[in-house]
């Protein structure tokens, strides 16, 4: 086994804006051909109210509030989540949108507990904290960087011990775009980003997490 | 059920946690309060139901994240992709269909033949010339950690355009065509 391995992976898409959660049901998605009839019938609907809608299919988890739509998946193809979001936005009228986020989350397993400890100490050196705390340990690190494409937003990286994997490291990357709901065209920009940047943003996030873990594991 | 009651109801047995790079006998600290999360970021685990109701606007969205899955969500397998293609169906014939494949890694294109048996029953209605699909090869990892190599063909689903949208597209296409005709006559 190499020094690290991806144990689980998933992506999510989040759009912040103004929505009517009660509209976003499996039946609604199926009526618009965005889900198959079979997937809609078999969907596990947690709740549908004017404030929140949540349901799960075999492939996707959809959560809608009055302020955001979030679509999660850990299964191939990830594009299904993108296409569902595209469909949801295309059929939402013209809601003002505030932000769009592409998210990757991975749980890595490192070789052994010593490697796991070394990874934590590489990110947050113990020496700095030894005078301040008794037996300091890193719980979570969040870093933010600027976008390099000139668009408004930022890149957010989070690293912490995995709660799923023994000797595991959880890393998430959020590629965040500001859409400026007060400007016309926020919906068009969101759709354009989903159509043209989905693959590249996730690919870049995957490279970033691999590089990060490679350096610390 | 109050927010606090709901949160307490889903805090798991602390012994199931491996909370930090601490000594093995460190006590579990459940004081995970007001952890800042990016406005469109995702938590390590899916947020609890009640948290969704407190997402607000403003510069930052503060999200209280407890690092467990809501017990309501069904555990899903994960897929670790090795290679991905986007394809377009060229022809459907008998028990196979041919497609033009575009690799998402090296940007090459090639034609390939697939067995119709590779298409999910839920996607069969979408199988026709011109249809777009995704072909991913990788490892499926089930919630128990078992791995298996997997090849998945999945057809793209996008909303059907309404007649009004189609009419608008047709108007725009006509206008563009008229502009191009003018340019041709102009000799530019």
Short mmCIF file of C-alpha atoms in Angstrom, two decimals, chain A residues 86-216:
data_model
loop_
_atom_site.label_atom_id
_atom_site.label_comp_id
_atom_site.label_asym_id
_atom_site.label_seq_id
_atom_site.Cartn_x
_atom_site.Cartn_y
_atom_site.Cartn_z
CA UNK A 86 -28.87 22.56 -13.83
CA UNK A 87 -32.37 21.29 -14.21
CA UNK A 88 -33.49 22.66 -10.85
CA UNK A 89 -32.10 26.10 -11.63
CA UNK A 90 -33.40 26.16 -15.19
CA UNK A 91 -36.91 25.47 -13.96
CA UNK A 92 -36.79 27.74 -10.92
CA UNK A 93 -37.90 30.87 -12.77
CA UNK A 94 -35.36 33.61 -12.25
CA UNK A 95 -34.42 33.47 -8.61
CA UNK A 96 -31.69 35.85 -7.46
CA UNK A 97 -28.65 33.75 -6.74
CA UNK A 98 -25.95 34.72 -4.25
CA UNK A 99 -23.33 32.03 -4.55
CA UNK A 100 -22.35 28.71 -6.06
CA UNK A 101 -20.02 26.14 -4.55
CA UNK A 102 -18.37 23.05 -5.93
CA UNK A 103 -17.34 20.77 -3.08
CA UNK A 104 -15.14 17.72 -2.94
CA UNK A 105 -14.73 15.70 0.23
CA UNK A 106 -12.38 12.80 0.67
CA UNK A 107 -11.40 10.46 3.46
CA UNK A 108 -7.83 9.26 3.11
CA UNK A 109 -6.26 6.43 5.02
CA UNK A 110 -2.60 6.75 5.85
CA UNK A 111 -0.25 3.89 6.49
CA UNK A 112 -0.39 3.65 10.24
CA UNK A 113 -1.05 5.60 13.42
CA UNK A 114 2.46 7.03 13.43
CA UNK A 115 1.93 8.42 9.94
CA UNK A 116 -1.42 9.78 11.08
CA UNK A 117 0.19 11.63 13.96
CA UNK A 118 2.97 12.91 11.72
CA UNK A 119 0.37 14.30 9.33
CA UNK A 120 -1.31 16.26 12.07
CA UNK A 121 1.99 17.60 13.38
CA UNK A 122 3.06 18.58 9.87
CA UNK A 123 0.00 20.79 9.51
CA UNK A 124 0.05 22.22 13.01
CA UNK A 125 3.43 21.84 14.73
CA UNK A 126 3.02 20.71 18.29
CA UNK A 127 5.99 22.72 19.47
CA UNK A 128 4.08 25.99 19.08
CA UNK A 129 1.24 24.75 21.28
CA UNK A 130 3.14 22.78 23.91
CA UNK A 131 3.59 25.84 26.07
CA UNK A 132 -0.05 26.81 25.75
CA UNK A 133 -1.96 23.55 26.08
CA UNK A 134 -1.51 20.21 27.71
CA UNK A 135 -1.17 17.48 25.08
CA UNK A 136 -2.31 19.66 22.17
CA UNK A 137 -3.90 17.99 19.20
CA UNK A 138 -5.22 19.38 15.96
CA UNK A 139 -8.99 19.16 15.56
CA UNK A 140 -9.54 21.05 12.36
CA UNK A 141 -7.66 23.37 10.01
CA UNK A 142 -9.42 25.66 7.57
CA UNK A 143 -7.54 27.65 4.97
CA UNK A 144 -8.82 30.09 2.42
CA UNK A 145 -7.15 31.18 -0.77
CA UNK A 146 -7.99 33.57 -3.55
CA UNK A 147 -9.38 32.46 -6.85
CA UNK A 148 -6.86 32.58 -9.69
CA UNK A 149 -9.44 32.95 -12.45
CA UNK A 150 -10.42 36.54 -11.72
CA UNK A 151 -13.93 35.62 -10.63
CA UNK A 152 -15.29 36.69 -7.27
CA UNK A 153 -15.06 34.02 -4.65
CA UNK A 154 -12.42 31.94 -2.94
CA UNK A 155 -11.07 28.45 -2.41
CA UNK A 156 -11.58 26.93 1.01
CA UNK A 157 -9.75 23.86 2.23
CA UNK A 158 -10.56 22.00 5.41
CA UNK A 159 -8.53 19.22 6.96
CA UNK A 160 -9.26 17.24 10.09
CA UNK A 161 -9.12 13.73 11.51
CA UNK A 162 -11.56 11.45 9.77
CA UNK A 163 -14.54 10.27 11.77
CA UNK A 164 -15.05 7.40 9.35
CA UNK A 165 -11.61 5.92 8.84
CA UNK A 166 -9.15 4.71 11.43
CA UNK A 167 -5.87 6.56 10.91
CA UNK A 168 -7.81 8.64 8.43
CA UNK A 169 -7.61 12.19 7.24
CA UNK A 170 -10.61 14.08 5.99
CA UNK A 171 -10.00 16.79 3.41
CA UNK A 172 -12.57 18.96 1.76
CA UNK A 173 -12.24 21.61 -0.90
CA UNK A 174 -14.86 24.25 -1.52
CA UNK A 175 -14.56 26.22 -4.75
CA UNK A 176 -16.76 29.17 -3.98
CA UNK A 177 -18.16 31.64 -6.52
CA UNK A 178 -19.95 34.86 -5.59
CA UNK A 179 -22.85 35.49 -7.96
CA UNK A 180 -24.09 38.90 -6.75
CA UNK A 181 -27.84 38.47 -6.67
CA UNK A 182 -28.37 42.19 -7.13
CA UNK A 183 -26.90 42.05 -10.60
CA UNK A 184 -29.01 40.67 -13.45
CA UNK A 185 -27.60 37.51 -14.90
CA UNK A 186 -26.69 35.70 -11.68
CA UNK A 187 -28.73 32.71 -12.84
CA UNK A 188 -27.05 32.74 -16.25
CA UNK A 189 -23.63 32.87 -14.60
CA UNK A 190 -24.48 29.97 -12.31
CA UNK A 191 -25.64 27.88 -15.24
CA UNK A 192 -22.56 28.78 -17.23
CA UNK A 193 -20.28 27.82 -14.36
CA UNK A 194 -22.07 24.52 -13.86
CA UNK A 195 -21.85 23.71 -17.55
CA UNK A 196 -18.28 24.83 -18.19
CA UNK A 197 -16.42 24.56 -14.89
CA UNK A 198 -17.78 21.45 -13.21
CA UNK A 199 -15.15 19.01 -14.44
CA UNK A 200 -12.23 21.38 -14.10
CA UNK A 201 -13.12 22.59 -10.61
CA UNK A 202 -13.47 19.06 -9.30
CA UNK A 203 -10.33 17.92 -11.08
CA UNK A 204 -8.41 20.77 -9.50
CA UNK A 205 -9.86 19.97 -6.11
CA UNK A 206 -8.76 16.35 -6.50
CA UNK A 207 -5.26 17.41 -7.40
CA UNK A 208 -5.13 19.78 -4.45
CA UNK A 209 -6.21 17.15 -1.92
CA UNK A 210 -3.78 14.59 -3.33
CA UNK A 211 -0.91 17.05 -3.16
CA UNK A 212 -1.83 18.06 0.36
CA UNK A 213 -1.99 14.53 1.70
CA UNK A 214 1.09 13.48 -0.22
CA UNK A 215 3.07 16.17 1.53
CA UNK A 216 1.94 15.35 5.01
#
